[in-house]
PDB file of C-alpha atoms in Angstrom:
ATOM      1  CA  UNK A   2     -67.557 -41.695  43.446  1.00  0.00           C
ATOM      2  CA  UNK A   3     -65.016 -39.033  42.441  1.00  0.00           C
ATOM      3  CA  UNK A   4     -61.428 -40.186  42.085  1.00  0.00           C
ATOM      4  CA  UNK A   5     -59.177 -38.690  44.740  1.00  0.00           C
ATOM      5  CA  UNK A   6     -55.486 -38.240  43.937  1.00  0.00           C
ATOM      6  CA  UNK A   7     -52.388 -37.989  46.112  1.00  0.00           C
ATOM      7  CA  UNK A   8     -48.864 -37.222  44.872  1.00  0.00           C
ATOM      8  CA  UNK A   9     -45.345 -37.180  46.264  1.00  0.00           C
ATOM      9  CA  UNK A  10     -42.876 -34.319  45.819  1.00  0.00           C
ATOM     10  CA  UNK A  11     -39.682 -33.228  47.438  1.00  0.00           C
ATOM     11  CA  UNK A  12     -36.897 -30.758  47.454  1.00  0.00           C
ATOM     12  CA  UNK A  13     -33.638 -32.702  47.642  1.00  0.00           C
ATOM     13  CA  UNK A  14     -31.952 -36.068  47.837  1.00  0.00           C
ATOM     14  CA  UNK A  15     -32.390 -37.696  51.229  1.00  0.00           C
ATOM     15  CA  UNK A  16     -29.344 -38.828  53.197  1.00  0.00           C
ATOM     16  CA  UNK A  17     -28.911 -42.611  52.930  1.00  0.00           C
ATOM     17  CA  UNK A  18     -29.079 -42.980  56.721  1.00  0.00           C
ATOM     18  CA  UNK A  19     -32.597 -41.491  56.757  1.00  0.00           C
ATOM     19  CA  UNK A  20     -34.145 -43.641  54.022  1.00  0.00           C
ATOM     20  CA  UNK A  21     -35.570 -46.211  56.461  1.00  0.00           C
ATOM     21  CA  UNK A  22     -37.309 -43.457  58.477  1.00  0.00           C
ATOM     22  CA  UNK A  23     -38.599 -41.886  55.273  1.00  0.00           C
ATOM     23  CA  UNK A  24     -39.828 -45.295  54.092  1.00  0.00           C
ATOM     24  CA  UNK A  25     -41.842 -45.767  57.295  1.00  0.00           C
ATOM     25  CA  UNK A  26     -43.246 -42.220  57.180  1.00  0.00           C
ATOM     26  CA  UNK A  27     -44.234 -42.622  53.519  1.00  0.00           C
ATOM     27  CA  UNK A  28     -45.905 -45.942  54.218  1.00  0.00           C
ATOM     28  CA  UNK A  29     -47.946 -44.365  57.034  1.00  0.00           C
ATOM     29  CA  UNK A  30     -48.896 -41.469  54.738  1.00  0.00           C
ATOM     30  CA  UNK A  31     -49.986 -43.858  51.951  1.00  0.00           C
ATOM     31  CA  UNK A  32     -52.056 -45.956  54.369  1.00  0.00           C
ATOM     32  CA  UNK A  33     -53.697 -42.797  55.763  1.00  0.00           C
ATOM     33  CA  UNK A  34     -54.457 -41.569  52.245  1.00  0.00           C
ATOM     34  CA  UNK A  35     -56.027 -44.923  51.332  1.00  0.00           C
ATOM     35  CA  UNK A  36     -58.119 -44.890  54.519  1.00  0.00           C
ATOM     36  CA  UNK A  37     -59.181 -41.319  53.674  1.00  0.00           C
ATOM     37  CA  UNK A  38     -60.439 -42.531  50.286  1.00  0.00           C
ATOM     38  CA  UNK A  39     -57.493 -41.703  48.018  1.00  0.00           C
ATOM     39  CA  UNK A  40     -57.167 -44.215  45.205  1.00  0.00           C
ATOM     40  CA  UNK A  41     -54.884 -42.590  42.585  1.00  0.00           C
ATOM     41  CA  UNK A  42     -51.235 -41.951  43.424  1.00  0.00           C
ATOM     42  CA  UNK A  43     -48.752 -39.985  41.269  1.00  0.00           C
ATOM     43  CA  UNK A  44     -44.954 -39.982  41.415  1.00  0.00           C
ATOM     44  CA  UNK A  45     -42.097 -39.068  39.082  1.00  0.00           C
ATOM     45  CA  UNK A  46     -39.177 -41.232  40.219  1.00  0.00           C
ATOM     46  CA  UNK A  47     -36.839 -38.272  40.575  1.00  0.00           C
ATOM     47  CA  UNK A  48     -35.272 -39.439  43.838  1.00  0.00           C
ATOM     48  CA  UNK A  49     -35.035 -42.526  46.040  1.00  0.00           C
ATOM     49  CA  UNK A  50     -38.000 -41.541  48.196  1.00  0.00           C
ATOM     50  CA  UNK A  51     -40.164 -41.511  45.038  1.00  0.00           C
ATOM     51  CA  UNK A  52     -39.349 -45.193  44.634  1.00  0.00           C
ATOM     52  CA  UNK A  53     -40.126 -45.846  48.314  1.00  0.00           C
ATOM     53  CA  UNK A  54     -43.479 -44.098  47.896  1.00  0.00           C
ATOM     54  CA  UNK A  55     -44.310 -46.158  44.800  1.00  0.00           C
ATOM     55  CA  UNK A  56     -43.365 -49.389  46.586  1.00  0.00           C
ATOM     56  CA  UNK A  57     -45.703 -48.489  49.472  1.00  0.00           C
ATOM     57  CA  UNK A  58     -48.534 -47.730  47.063  1.00  0.00           C
ATOM     58  CA  UNK A  59     -48.002 -51.040  45.258  1.00  0.00           C
ATOM     59  CA  UNK A  60     -48.055 -52.855  48.612  1.00  0.00           C
ATOM     60  CA  UNK A  61     -51.403 -51.221  49.464  1.00  0.00           C
ATOM     61  CA  UNK A  62     -52.715 -52.106  46.000  1.00  0.00           C
ATOM     62  CA  UNK A  63     -52.385 -55.788  46.936  1.00  0.00           C
ATOM     63  CA  UNK A  64     -55.123 -55.217  49.535  1.00  0.00           C
ATOM     64  CA  UNK A  65     -57.236 -52.638  47.707  1.00  0.00           C
ATOM     65  CA  UNK A  66     -58.084 -53.079  44.009  1.00  0.00           C
ATOM     66  CA  UNK A  67     -59.116 -49.406  43.712  1.00  0.00           C
ATOM     67  CA  UNK A  68     -55.478 -48.279  44.022  1.00  0.00           C
ATOM     68  CA  UNK A  69     -53.981 -46.851  40.813  1.00  0.00           C
ATOM     69  CA  UNK A  70     -50.278 -45.910  40.662  1.00  0.00           C
ATOM     70  CA  UNK A  71     -49.249 -43.547  37.854  1.00  0.00           C
ATOM     71  CA  UNK A  72     -45.685 -42.617  36.932  1.00  0.00           C
ATOM     72  CA  UNK A  73     -45.270 -39.049  35.660  1.00  0.00           C
ATOM     73  CA  UNK A  74     -42.323 -38.837  33.256  1.00  0.00           C
ATOM     74  CA  UNK A  75     -40.892 -35.470  32.094  1.00  0.00           C
ATOM     75  CA  UNK A  76     -39.934 -36.683  28.578  1.00  0.00           C
ATOM     76  CA  UNK A  77     -39.830 -39.944  26.631  1.00  0.00           C
ATOM     77  CA  UNK A  78     -36.018 -40.233  26.664  1.00  0.00           C
ATOM     78  CA  UNK A  79     -36.063 -40.169  30.462  1.00  0.00           C
ATOM     79  CA  UNK A  80     -37.232 -43.773  30.357  1.00  0.00           C
ATOM     80  CA  UNK A  81     -33.944 -44.848  28.720  1.00  0.00           C
ATOM     81  CA  UNK A  82     -31.601 -43.253  31.250  1.00  0.00           C
ATOM     82  CA  UNK A  83     -32.643 -45.121  34.358  1.00  0.00           C
ATOM     83  CA  UNK A  84     -31.582 -48.600  35.477  1.00  0.00           C
ATOM     84  CA  UNK A  85     -33.267 -51.971  35.866  1.00  0.00           C
ATOM     85  CA  UNK A  86     -34.874 -51.180  39.251  1.00  0.00           C
ATOM     86  CA  UNK A  87     -36.556 -48.169  37.657  1.00  0.00           C
ATOM     87  CA  UNK A  88     -37.841 -50.173  34.691  1.00  0.00           C
ATOM     88  CA  UNK A  89     -39.091 -52.955  36.984  1.00  0.00           C
ATOM     89  CA  UNK A  90     -41.017 -50.435  39.049  1.00  0.00           C
ATOM     90  CA  UNK A  91     -42.525 -48.897  35.915  1.00  0.00           C
ATOM     91  CA  UNK A  92     -43.748 -52.326  34.797  1.00  0.00           C
ATOM     92  CA  UNK A  93     -45.738 -52.593  38.035  1.00  0.00           C
ATOM     93  CA  UNK A  94     -47.366 -49.176  37.609  1.00  0.00           C
ATOM     94  CA  UNK A  95     -50.966 -49.071  36.506  1.00  0.00           C
ATOM     95  CA  UNK A  96     -50.407 -46.063  34.236  1.00  0.00           C
ATOM     96  CA  UNK A  97     -47.845 -43.608  32.928  1.00  0.00           C
ATOM     97  CA  UNK A  98     -48.067 -39.985  31.807  1.00  0.00           C
ATOM     98  CA  UNK A  99     -45.253 -38.769  29.517  1.00  0.00           C
ATOM     99  CA  UNK A 100     -45.372 -34.967  29.435  1.00  0.00           C
ATOM    100  CA  UNK A 101     -43.072 -34.246  26.453  1.00  0.00           C
ATOM    101  CA  UNK A 102     -41.576 -36.287  23.630  1.00  0.00           C
ATOM    102  CA  UNK A 103     -38.149 -34.632  23.907  1.00  0.00           C
ATOM    103  CA  UNK A 104     -36.040 -33.132  26.679  1.00  0.00           C
ATOM    104  CA  UNK A 105     -37.095 -29.752  28.018  1.00  0.00           C
ATOM    105  CA  UNK A 106     -35.165 -27.737  30.620  1.00  0.00           C
ATOM    106  CA  UNK A 107     -38.479 -27.149  32.372  1.00  0.00           C
ATOM    107  CA  UNK A 108     -39.383 -30.859  32.456  1.00  0.00           C
ATOM    108  CA  UNK A 109     -39.175 -31.230  36.234  1.00  0.00           C
ATOM    109  CA  UNK A 110     -41.257 -28.103  36.724  1.00  0.00           C
ATOM    110  CA  UNK A 111     -43.855 -29.478  34.297  1.00  0.00           C
ATOM    111  CA  UNK A 112     -43.959 -32.725  36.316  1.00  0.00           C
ATOM    112  CA  UNK A 113     -44.503 -30.797  39.544  1.00  0.00           C
ATOM    113  CA  UNK A 114     -47.217 -28.673  38.001  1.00  0.00           C
ATOM    114  CA  UNK A 115     -49.075 -31.654  36.518  1.00  0.00           C
ATOM    115  CA  UNK A 116     -48.946 -33.559  39.805  1.00  0.00           C
ATOM    116  CA  UNK A 117     -50.092 -30.645  41.976  1.00  0.00           C
ATOM    117  CA  UNK A 118     -52.889 -29.714  39.569  1.00  0.00           C
ATOM    118  CA  UNK A 119     -54.058 -33.348  39.429  1.00  0.00           C
ATOM    119  CA  UNK A 120     -53.931 -34.001  43.185  1.00  0.00           C
ATOM    120  CA  UNK A 121     -55.997 -33.064  46.179  1.00  0.00           C
ATOM    121  CA  UNK A 122     -53.307 -34.164  48.681  1.00  0.00           C
ATOM    122  CA  UNK A 123     -49.591 -33.491  48.227  1.00  0.00           C
ATOM    123  CA  UNK A 124     -46.960 -35.289  50.311  1.00  0.00           C
ATOM    124  CA  UNK A 125     -43.761 -33.233  50.416  1.00  0.00           C
ATOM    125  CA  UNK A 126     -40.472 -34.719  51.589  1.00  0.00           C
ATOM    126  CA  UNK A 127     -38.353 -31.789  52.751  1.00  0.00           C
ATOM    127  CA  UNK A 128     -35.563 -30.643  55.025  1.00  0.00           C
ATOM    128  CA  UNK A 129     -36.512 -28.806  58.214  1.00  0.00           C
ATOM    129  CA  UNK A 130     -35.105 -25.552  56.867  1.00  0.00           C
ATOM    130  CA  UNK A 131     -36.579 -25.831  53.364  1.00  0.00           C
ATOM    131  CA  UNK A 132     -40.197 -24.741  53.181  1.00  0.00           C
ATOM    132  CA  UNK A 133     -40.088 -22.614  50.026  1.00  0.00           C
ATOM    133  CA  UNK A 134     -40.310 -25.469  47.530  1.00  0.00           C
ATOM    134  CA  UNK A 135     -42.304 -24.676  44.389  1.00  0.00           C
ATOM    135  CA  UNK A 136     -44.889 -27.290  45.363  1.00  0.00           C
ATOM    136  CA  UNK A 137     -45.728 -25.453  48.600  1.00  0.00           C
ATOM    137  CA  UNK A 138     -46.592 -22.240  46.848  1.00  0.00           C
ATOM    138  CA  UNK A 139     -48.511 -23.888  44.030  1.00  0.00           C
ATOM    139  CA  UNK A 140     -50.368 -26.284  46.340  1.00  0.00           C
ATOM    140  CA  UNK A 141     -51.460 -23.418  48.582  1.00  0.00           C
ATOM    141  CA  UNK A 142     -52.478 -21.333  45.578  1.00  0.00           C
ATOM    142  CA  UNK A 143     -54.715 -24.190  44.393  1.00  0.00           C
ATOM    143  CA  UNK A 144     -55.898 -24.865  47.961  1.00  0.00           C
ATOM    144  CA  UNK A 145     -54.509 -28.390  48.095  1.00  0.00           C
ATOM    145  CA  UNK A 146     -53.932 -30.375  51.264  1.00  0.00           C
ATOM    146  CA  UNK A 147     -50.186 -30.573  52.065  1.00  0.00           C
ATOM    147  CA  UNK A 148     -48.562 -33.186  54.301  1.00  0.00           C
ATOM    148  CA  UNK A 149     -44.883 -32.709  55.156  1.00  0.00           C
ATOM    149  CA  UNK A 150     -42.378 -35.464  55.794  1.00  0.00           C
ATOM    150  CA  UNK A 151     -39.319 -33.816  57.341  1.00  0.00           C
ATOM    151  CA  UNK A 152     -35.846 -35.224  56.791  1.00  0.00           C
TER     152      UNK A 152
END
């Protein structure tokens, strides 16, 4: 059976008051993806909703041994800049992809490109007014399935 991959992307930091709603929406999206046969999930820990997504995937992994959570890291030094919660989450990941050994100004773009190219379904957390995120254009170009989570 071919591995099916889902990733999370977004366009800005979510307001603190909306994190619980985003958490619920992400959990529903992860459950739906698992039911639809998705087993590999990619995230890059750029924002809080990335962490919420990863936590939902890890929760589903408790019930489904096929689930594989992979952290996508723009450069090796990125791992040193984050706090304990970040490192704890990374320890629970099943895999990690480090794209560059040193900082690159295009690191975030490289993360987005890798995740979209590797995925068949892209979950995009976005504001109502923001639909021109790089991921939209690239996902549509590659004919990927896009699910929006509006904030």
